Every structure is written in structure tokens, then in C-alpha cells.
Amino acid sequence: MTVPTYPVKTTAPPPAPAAAPAAARAQLLHDGSVEQYRRTLAAGVDRVARRVATVDQPGTGITPAELAPLVDRVDLDRPLGDATAALDELEDVYLHDAVWFHHPRYLAHLNCPVAIPALLGEAVLTAVNSSLDTWDQSAGATLIERRLIDWTANRIGLGPNADGVFTSGGSQSNLHALLLAREEACAAATSPADRAELLPRLRVITSAAGHFSVQKSAKLLGLAPDAVIAVSTDPQRRIRPAAVRDEIARCRQAGLVVMAVVGTAGTTDFGSIDPLAELAGICAAAGVWLHVDAAYGCGLLVSPTRRHLLDGIERADSVTVDYHKSFFQPVSSSALLVRDRQVLRHATYHADYLNPARMVEQRIPNQVDKSLQTTRRFDALKLWLTLRVMGPDALGALFDEVVDRAADAWELVSEDPRFEVVTRSALSTVVFRYLPTGQGRELADAANLHAREALAASGAALVASTRVDGRHFLKFTLLNPATTVEDVGPVLELIATHAGRYVHDRAAADLTCHVG
């Protein structure tokens, strides 16, 4: 029998990858490219410096429809090959229409002008590119972050067992805190079935004026849709301690488990500070975790005159701070602090390639053992350099200035009969609205929304808006010590002009329709 033979197929080996051209390698930072690094960054810094020195209003009022075509026309597959050309292009698609938080008539959100030592830190940390997960990626950086956590915990007064970790922002810090509170509440569960039965019964009590990230965190943590209970506030928009006490009792009677109470030290809209000492007493008596969201109000930790407004925060189980709000740091720079370092174990997972358990036995510090993130920027360096150059008292004095300025703005608005004010902030916000006279009051909501949009479209100033008891209001958020009453007054005039013109035009249009 003849055995058939078949031709053997041969496959040519794939071509060897071409070596990266020298020009491409030259774009990487290394010992041979340091001069290019210096020149390129200097050119970028010069562009920004020229912009900062010459902008005469916080924005241009450009719309998405106007700017999107410029960005869409950029062909990302066809490089310009030159940093100067790229910066020229960047002028068109970004710098020309950027919103400038350093301008004294930027009065909208919780965005601050940034400290120059922090910008120095930003340049250093991005070039070195440390990752704050394990010691072998961030020697020195790990210890600096830990030192700043200890410093902040000491400022809060959390005690010798405190610890924490830097995060991307207040929302992540709040999520992290509620994760720890959930796990502590579930600690008594002896089986997966017990835990599964408990989770739908967990509840979180917070203020009706608290941050939306509490509700968002509850959803991410797999809690019930109605897990967050928002209790009423007093006329100063602070949580009512009696309402918290009553809600804890109601939940227990209904077979529900309150896993945390969230107090706020600086609500986003009103700058209100909850009665923290009373909340701490209620939570201690009930055995409930107290988390304080001080993302906004943390600047009081370094205030020479207003630190007492945070009295009671030292009794919290966890605290959120946002240095990128009231410590004048670039985004992002936030942290979560806890009273008992042992609770951070709930975020720990040992991976053999990264942080094997034996490293704990060897006492090698790994921040990833505490963090929800793995790869993480060395954002702590910005605060470190700021403190080493300026010191905490200088930062506190700057924050005091913006709080003082908000008080001046509140006086100005409250004395103007064209406006109504909601409440006087403990921090640096003013919530108000233009109030037309006579029958025009029915148009107040629409008039205030129109005024904000018209102001933004002009670029002359930027203010925020919010809803209070179902009505539309405007909001000044002051975080710039350079802002003066001489800035606030003209902005109020612009708002009144835009809103008044809207009411007049609507009334004229209605009259024309009626006559017709």
C-alpha cells in the first residue's frame, strides 16, 4: 500500500519589528533628553503664564457646538512632530477658551486658584512618575504620603491609632468610608447567607443638604435602593440631630441596621456645617459609624480664627478632606482619614505579583493595602511642597480671606431689595436669586436661569445655580482671595440686568399675544 504524501506547508517567520526611530525615543525622558525636556516644559509654562497674565475675564462663553468642530478636525493619526506646533494648536482647542479659576469673577463652583509650590510638585511628580501602590515603586513617596496623612489626622484630632490614604477626590473618599462602614456593620455575619440577609437592611442617614456621592456610593456598594435616608435640616441648612436620633430609633424598630451617619462640614450649596459634636454623641450612644464629609470645610483645619467650627470632628470614625478645594491644590488631591487604622483592612487584597502577604511580615509599607486604587499618582507631593514653602498658617489665612469675602458678599446681596438670600454660610457660598416685583414673580425661576446662561455666554463672570425647596437659585462660591466686593457688585448688576430684561421681554410678549 502506498502511503500518500502531502506537501508540507511552511510559514515564513514574521518580520522583525522595526526599531523605534531615534526621534521617537528622544521624546521619552531619559539622560539623553533632559535638554529637550527643559525646553519643552519651559515653552508650555510660558504659554500658560502669558494666558494667566492677560485674560481679562474668567471665560469666553464659547458653546460646545462652536468648539467641537475645532477638536473634531484634529487628526490624531497625523502627528505634528513639533511641540511648538502642538502648543499652537492647543491654543485653539483649549487655552483660548479655558475657564480660568484664578480670575476674581469666577464665582461658580468649588474650584480654587492653585498655589505655585503645588504646581512645582505637579511638575516633579509627573516627571518621576512614581506609583503610590507599593514601596518598590515609590520609595520616599510612600513615606511622604504617610507623613501627610499623620499630619492631617493630628490636625483633625483622631488620635494615635489614626491612618488614611490619599484619593482622587471627595466622592471616592466618601465611597471608601462607606465601604469600611458597611464591612464593619457586616463583621458579625457568620456566613454568606447571614451577610446576604443583612445587606438589604443596611441604612445610611445623611442630611437633605448632603453631597450626592452618598447616594451614589450606596448604589455602588450594593445597598437597597432606599438605603440612604435624607433627614431634614434647620433654617441654616444643617442636619437636625433630633431627626437623626429619631431615625435611628425608627430603623431599629423596623428591623433595619443603620451602618453609618454622614455629617457634613461644608455642604456644597450652602457651606453649612452640621452640629458635629451632637452627631458624635448620638452615634457613640447608638454604636453607629460617624463619617464626616469635610471635603469643603477642611480648610478650617488650618484656619487661625475658625478652627472651632469643626469642633466634634475629632470624634468621627472617618473623615473626607479635599485639599484641592480649600488648601489651594491642583486637582486631584484628597484623602480619607480613619480613627482606627485596623478598619482599612477591608480594602486590602494581597496579589502575589504586587503586595504578597509576606511583605506585611517584613514590615514593608504598601499603600495599596489601604487604597481602592492600585496605580496612583504621587499627589501628596503637591501638598508637601506647599506646606514646606508656605506653611499651614498661610493657607489658613487665605481660606479665612475667602470666608470673610463671602460674608461681605452676603451683606451686599441681602441689603439689595432686588434679591433674596437663603441663609448665611459658615464658609464661602452665597445662595440667592433675583426676585422680580409684582406679577413678574411668577417668572423668577426662568429669569434666574436666563441670567446665569446670559452671564456665562458673555464670559464676563461665572456663577452657579441650584434648586432650593423646588425653586431655582443662583450661587456664588468664593475660593479666590483676590475676589473683592468690587468684583461681586458688578456681577450682581449684570445678573439683575439680564434677569430684569428677561422679565420685561416676557411681559411684553404676553401682552402682545393677549392684545392679538
XYZ file of C-alpha atoms in Angstrom:
516
model
C 0.000 0.000 0.000
C 1.308 3.318 -0.991
C 1.066 5.944 1.718
C 0.075 9.295 0.241
C 2.349 12.176 0.898
C 1.257 15.740 1.364
C 3.217 18.882 0.793
C 4.465 20.420 3.997
C 3.216 23.943 4.488
C 5.821 26.310 5.687
C 5.045 29.637 7.281
C 7.517 32.416 6.870
C 8.566 33.921 10.187
C 7.009 37.304 10.864
C 9.232 40.212 10.041
C 11.205 41.544 12.946
C 9.624 44.670 14.367
C 11.318 47.781 13.172
C 13.315 49.578 15.794
C 11.666 52.705 17.085
C 13.160 55.678 15.296
C 15.573 57.796 17.246
C 13.172 60.719 17.064
C 10.527 58.690 18.912
C 12.964 57.568 21.609
C 14.052 61.168 22.035
C 10.531 62.047 23.189
C 10.973 59.859 26.272
C 12.522 61.433 29.340
C 15.975 59.961 29.961
C 19.530 61.088 30.452
C 19.916 61.970 26.810
C 16.750 64.080 26.502
C 16.908 66.329 29.538
C 17.620 69.465 27.493
C 14.607 68.818 25.311
C 12.592 68.197 28.485
C 13.674 71.577 29.871
C 12.889 73.442 26.644
C 9.537 71.761 26.058
C 8.205 72.312 29.564
C 9.505 75.863 29.635
C 7.609 76.564 26.408
C 4.411 75.152 27.887
C 4.837 77.092 31.131
C 5.437 80.260 29.125
C 2.190 79.782 27.179
C 0.173 79.350 30.347
C 1.937 82.254 32.068
C 1.132 84.572 29.173
C -2.511 83.497 29.298
C -2.787 83.963 33.046
C -1.207 87.407 32.753
C -3.532 88.634 30.012
C -7.018 87.086 30.472
C -9.497 89.794 31.417
C -12.487 87.596 32.236
C -12.938 84.021 33.502
C -14.218 82.576 30.217
C -15.109 83.296 26.626
C -18.648 81.934 26.676
C -17.938 79.529 23.835
C -20.551 76.840 23.270
C -19.954 73.112 22.677
C -21.356 73.492 19.183
C -18.745 76.146 18.388
C -15.734 74.374 19.890
C -16.467 70.749 18.953
C -15.684 71.184 15.212
C -12.213 72.530 16.055
C -11.450 69.486 18.169
C -13.029 67.064 15.691
C -10.847 68.369 12.868
C -7.671 67.289 14.654
C -6.287 64.156 13.007
C -4.691 62.208 15.836
C -3.106 59.792 13.344
C -1.057 62.603 11.758
C 1.345 63.963 14.370
C 2.631 67.494 14.123
C 6.110 66.346 15.097
C 6.898 69.517 16.956
C 5.974 70.738 20.441
C 5.674 74.345 19.282
C 3.153 73.366 16.611
C 1.249 71.275 19.145
C 1.132 74.214 21.551
C -0.102 76.471 18.753
C -2.898 74.001 18.094
C -3.618 73.720 21.811
C -4.183 77.473 21.933
C -7.086 76.992 19.521
C -8.697 73.893 21.003
C -8.156 74.571 24.723
C -6.211 77.533 26.093
C -8.110 80.245 24.234
C -11.443 79.129 25.716
C -10.309 77.635 29.024
C -12.124 78.625 32.211
C -9.718 80.494 34.467
C -10.294 79.903 38.156
C -7.711 82.497 39.155
C -9.909 85.291 37.778
C -11.707 87.156 40.593
C -15.066 86.961 38.834
C -15.079 83.197 38.630
C -17.745 82.634 41.307
C -19.281 79.322 40.278
C -18.029 76.007 41.652
C -15.591 74.755 44.269
C -12.553 75.395 42.080
C -9.667 77.313 43.568
C -6.650 79.191 42.279
C -3.636 76.988 42.877
C -0.503 77.514 44.935
C 2.721 77.827 42.942
C 4.631 75.342 45.168
C 1.921 72.804 44.341
C 2.494 73.403 40.633
C 6.156 72.739 41.230
C 5.137 69.470 42.878
C 2.964 68.621 39.887
C 5.908 69.059 37.531
C 8.166 66.900 39.688
C 5.702 64.081 40.308
C 4.704 63.727 36.664
C 8.309 63.565 35.505
C 9.406 60.960 38.056
C 6.035 59.189 37.647
C 6.053 57.277 40.935
C 3.106 54.988 41.548
C 1.908 55.070 45.139
C 0.878 51.437 45.433
C 3.997 49.582 46.578
C 7.291 50.513 48.174
C 9.343 49.212 45.278
C 7.618 51.749 43.009
C 7.612 54.729 45.328
C 10.384 54.729 47.914
C 10.297 58.039 49.731
C 6.955 58.961 48.174
C 5.244 56.351 50.338
C 6.737 57.878 53.480
C 5.831 61.430 52.418
C 2.205 60.439 51.864
C 2.103 58.660 55.215
C 3.617 61.675 56.947
C 0.962 63.963 55.454
C -1.791 61.563 56.489
C -0.444 61.619 60.044
C -0.250 65.424 59.938
C -3.851 65.733 58.744
C -5.129 63.183 61.272
C -3.370 65.122 64.001
C -4.985 68.374 62.803
C -8.355 66.650 62.985
C -7.564 65.113 66.373
C -8.334 61.496 65.515
C -5.830 60.039 67.976
C -2.742 57.798 67.878
C -4.353 54.896 66.001
C -5.483 57.005 63.044
C -4.462 56.373 59.461
C -5.668 57.036 55.945
C -4.778 57.305 52.296
C -4.865 59.868 49.502
C -7.713 59.535 46.996
C -8.852 61.074 43.720
C -11.481 63.293 45.347
C -14.315 63.631 47.811
C -16.624 61.219 46.017
C -14.037 58.430 46.185
C -13.243 59.271 49.806
C -16.925 59.051 50.722
C -17.295 55.761 48.840
C -14.253 54.368 50.651
C -15.593 55.463 54.037
C -18.989 53.876 53.460
C -17.324 50.668 52.246
C -15.494 50.478 55.576
C -18.696 51.254 57.484
C -20.566 48.553 55.554
C -17.894 45.955 56.273
C -17.834 46.879 59.960
C -21.618 46.510 60.080
C -21.309 43.100 58.414
C -18.462 41.963 60.656
C -20.805 39.980 62.883
C -22.210 37.999 59.958
C -21.076 34.394 60.424
C -21.900 33.114 56.937
C -22.542 34.362 53.402
C -26.232 33.738 53.982
C -26.216 35.959 57.050
C -24.442 38.685 55.111
C -26.847 38.396 52.181
C -29.761 38.748 54.589
C -28.217 41.781 56.274
C -27.258 43.854 53.212
C -30.824 44.851 52.192
C -31.450 46.039 55.759
C -28.472 48.404 55.952
C -29.236 52.118 56.076
C -27.225 55.337 55.864
C -28.532 58.543 57.423
C -27.442 61.848 55.943
C -28.611 65.411 55.536
C -31.025 66.568 52.867
C -28.285 69.102 52.044
C -25.525 66.477 51.901
C -23.495 65.514 48.855
C -24.982 63.300 46.138
C -21.987 60.961 46.374
C -23.574 59.380 49.454
C -26.477 58.096 47.346
C -24.121 57.122 44.544
C -21.864 55.233 46.957
C -24.797 53.311 48.374
C -25.698 52.151 44.872
C -22.115 51.126 44.104
C -21.944 49.222 47.391
C -24.983 47.121 46.530
C -27.251 48.567 49.183
C -31.019 48.744 48.827
C -32.486 51.486 46.588
C -33.925 53.188 49.677
C -30.829 52.666 51.817
C -29.988 56.373 52.127
C -32.283 58.308 54.431
C -32.023 62.072 53.969
C -33.276 63.810 57.110
C -34.456 67.378 57.436
C -32.310 70.429 58.066
C -32.764 73.554 60.165
C -33.074 77.083 58.696
C -29.258 77.232 58.415
C -29.395 74.037 56.301
C -27.689 71.954 58.995
C -28.810 68.432 59.795
C -31.212 68.185 62.750
C -29.637 65.942 65.427
C -33.060 65.113 66.861
C -34.148 63.866 63.436
C -31.071 61.632 63.286
C -31.792 60.214 66.730
C -35.418 59.568 65.814
C -34.457 57.912 62.534
C -32.006 55.552 64.233
C -34.759 54.518 66.649
C -37.297 54.092 63.832
C -34.894 51.949 61.813
C -34.203 49.663 64.749
C -37.895 49.266 65.451
C -38.378 48.294 61.789
C -35.570 45.722 61.920
C -33.192 47.871 59.899
C -29.497 48.445 60.682
C -28.031 51.936 60.496
C -24.499 51.297 59.257
C -23.445 54.975 59.175
C -24.451 58.547 59.795
C -22.881 61.074 57.414
C -22.367 64.563 58.756
C -21.177 67.384 56.532
C -18.619 70.061 57.316
C -19.361 72.379 54.419
C -22.329 71.490 52.244
C -21.726 72.175 48.557
C -24.628 74.590 48.156
C -24.846 76.365 51.500
C -21.451 75.924 53.132
C -23.313 74.749 56.225
C -21.580 72.753 58.939
C -23.617 70.142 60.748
C -23.531 70.088 64.580
C -20.719 67.548 64.651
C -20.380 67.212 68.413
C -24.078 66.373 68.799
C -23.913 63.876 65.955
C -20.865 62.259 67.545
C -22.715 61.846 70.830
C -25.737 60.298 69.139
C -23.604 57.887 67.121
C -21.496 56.879 70.121
C -24.605 56.126 72.174
C -26.134 54.099 69.339
C -22.914 52.341 68.301
C -23.161 53.750 64.769
C -20.268 54.718 62.487
C -19.937 58.502 62.044
C -18.443 59.745 58.783
C -17.807 63.463 58.308
C -17.623 64.781 54.771
C -15.291 67.762 55.203
C -14.290 67.953 51.545
C -15.136 71.663 51.508
C -14.690 72.698 55.135
C -11.315 71.039 55.693
C -9.616 74.407 55.170
C -10.771 75.238 58.682
C -8.192 72.748 59.967
C -5.525 75.388 59.283
C -7.630 78.492 59.925
C -6.128 80.833 62.525
C -9.592 82.053 63.552
C -12.280 79.495 62.694
C -10.953 76.045 63.680
C -13.645 75.848 66.375
C -16.319 75.485 63.680
C -15.132 71.882 63.270
C -15.446 71.010 66.964
C -16.611 67.409 67.233
C -14.913 66.237 64.042
C -12.233 64.591 66.177
C -14.854 62.052 67.329
C -15.641 60.829 63.807
C -14.793 57.307 62.670
C -13.799 58.603 59.219
C -13.298 61.990 57.589
C -13.098 63.156 53.973
C -10.814 66.084 53.149
C -10.287 67.738 49.763
C -7.036 69.638 49.640
C -7.923 70.649 46.075
C -10.715 72.832 47.405
C -9.663 74.817 50.448
C -5.914 74.084 50.541
C -5.440 75.642 47.073
C -4.092 72.462 45.492
C -4.439 71.380 41.851
C -6.882 68.577 41.131
C -6.635 65.918 42.310
C -5.674 65.964 45.953
C -7.989 64.393 48.515
C -7.739 61.938 51.392
C -9.745 59.653 53.610
C -8.774 59.562 57.286
C -9.936 56.936 59.802
C -9.772 56.831 63.589
C -8.800 53.136 63.736
C -6.209 52.016 61.203
C -7.396 48.419 61.508
C -10.584 49.142 59.548
C -8.535 49.825 56.421
C -8.039 46.055 56.140
C -11.441 45.913 54.462
C -9.835 47.375 51.328
C -6.828 45.029 51.390
C -6.257 42.305 48.829
C -2.924 40.516 48.525
C -1.721 39.848 44.980
C 1.393 37.699 44.598
C 2.921 39.919 41.936
C 2.311 43.142 43.860
C 1.888 43.006 47.622
C 2.128 39.410 48.841
C 1.242 38.785 52.462
C 4.884 38.175 53.361
C 5.543 41.885 52.897
C 3.384 42.565 55.937
C 5.586 40.227 57.964
C 8.660 42.065 56.658
C 7.062 45.408 57.638
C 7.385 46.807 54.121
C 4.928 49.717 53.777
C 2.486 49.351 50.888
C -0.188 51.998 50.381
C -2.136 49.701 48.076
C -3.118 47.759 51.183
C -5.297 50.744 52.162
C -6.466 52.103 48.821
C -9.314 51.379 46.419
C -6.869 52.209 43.616
C -3.779 50.315 42.537
C -1.744 52.595 40.284
C -1.986 56.003 41.906
C -0.286 59.375 41.406
C 2.005 60.923 43.995
C -0.479 63.762 44.589
C 0.740 64.126 48.158
C 3.899 65.820 46.862
C 1.928 68.933 45.901
C 0.680 69.452 49.442
C 4.091 68.567 50.868
C 5.861 71.289 48.883
C 3.083 73.777 49.639
C 3.461 73.214 53.364
C 7.258 73.312 53.174
C 7.245 76.613 51.248
C 4.196 78.409 52.659
C 3.265 76.632 55.873
C -0.238 75.820 57.172
C -0.850 79.233 58.741
C -0.523 80.944 55.364
C -3.008 78.522 53.792
C -5.403 79.062 56.671
C -5.125 82.833 56.305
C -6.005 82.546 52.610
C -9.045 80.429 53.424
C -10.098 82.915 56.090
C -9.954 85.623 53.431
C -12.458 83.885 51.172
C -14.792 83.238 54.106
C -14.587 86.920 55.053
C -15.257 87.895 51.454
C -18.330 85.684 51.321
C -19.648 87.434 54.430
C -19.181 90.765 52.648
C -20.960 89.403 49.586
C -23.825 88.145 51.739
C -24.246 91.627 53.219
C -24.253 93.148 49.743
C -26.885 90.758 48.384
C -29.094 90.727 51.478
C -29.282 94.541 51.519
C -30.291 94.723 47.844
C -34.118 94.634 47.523
C -33.861 93.045 44.074
C -32.562 89.794 45.580
C -33.439 87.282 48.250
C -30.881 85.208 50.137
C -31.387 81.722 51.545
C -29.066 81.623 54.554
C -25.742 82.944 55.750
C -22.944 80.464 55.092
C -20.391 79.397 57.665
C -17.942 79.110 54.760
C -17.786 80.874 51.401
C -21.018 80.418 49.473
C -23.953 82.773 48.946
C -27.206 81.291 47.624
C -29.607 83.926 46.301
C -31.915 84.827 43.457
C -33.242 87.812 41.604
C -36.841 88.410 42.631
C -38.988 90.371 40.177
C -41.707 92.626 41.537
C -45.439 92.255 41.083
C -46.735 89.624 38.707
C -43.226 89.125 37.391
C -42.505 86.966 40.435
C -44.049 84.062 38.551
C -41.106 84.324 36.160
C -38.431 84.237 38.880
C -37.216 80.700 38.127
C -36.905 81.269 34.404
C -35.406 84.744 34.892
C -32.629 83.468 37.136
C -31.782 80.591 34.810
C -31.696 83.019 31.901
C -29.458 85.414 33.808
C -26.936 82.679 34.576
C -26.861 81.490 30.968
C -26.556 85.017 29.591
C -23.745 85.804 32.016
C -21.883 82.623 31.066
C -22.379 83.327 27.359
C -20.758 86.727 27.797
C -17.791 85.253 29.668
C -17.762 88.303 31.936
C -18.378 86.214 35.049
C -19.421 82.704 36.018
C -21.879 81.814 38.768
C -23.512 78.520 39.695
C -27.159 77.553 40.057
C -29.037 75.167 42.289
C -32.531 74.330 43.472
C -33.779 75.252 46.925
C -37.157 73.930 48.051
C -38.059 73.339 44.418
C -37.133 76.824 43.195
C -34.196 77.934 41.053
C -31.495 79.952 42.792
C -28.067 81.281 41.879
C -24.912 80.713 43.876
C -21.638 82.468 44.469
C -18.840 80.131 45.512
C -15.833 82.150 46.606
C -12.473 80.395 46.790
C -10.263 83.157 45.415
C -8.696 85.562 47.916
C -8.280 88.047 45.050
C -12.055 88.446 44.706
C -13.314 91.687 46.267
C -16.667 93.326 46.864
C -15.793 95.458 43.826
C -15.969 92.233 41.793
C -19.167 90.942 43.378
C -21.116 94.200 42.985
C -20.810 94.459 39.187
C -21.691 90.778 38.817
C -24.892 91.382 40.772
C -25.684 94.287 38.449
C -25.183 92.082 35.409
C -27.459 89.410 36.881
C -30.165 91.974 37.661
C -29.877 93.434 34.162
C -30.153 90.074 32.393
C -32.982 88.839 34.637
C -34.868 92.146 34.510
C -34.645 92.284 30.734
C -35.968 88.715 30.526
C -38.984 89.566 32.713
C -39.662 92.726 30.691
C -39.454 90.922 27.352
C -41.681 88.083 28.527
C -44.277 90.538 29.844
C -44.207 92.454 26.563
C -44.597 89.243 24.569
C -47.512 88.113 26.728
C -49.194 91.500 26.296
C -48.785 91.315 22.523
C -50.326 87.846 22.455
C -53.178 88.981 24.675
C -53.940 92.028 22.534
C -53.679 89.960 19.354
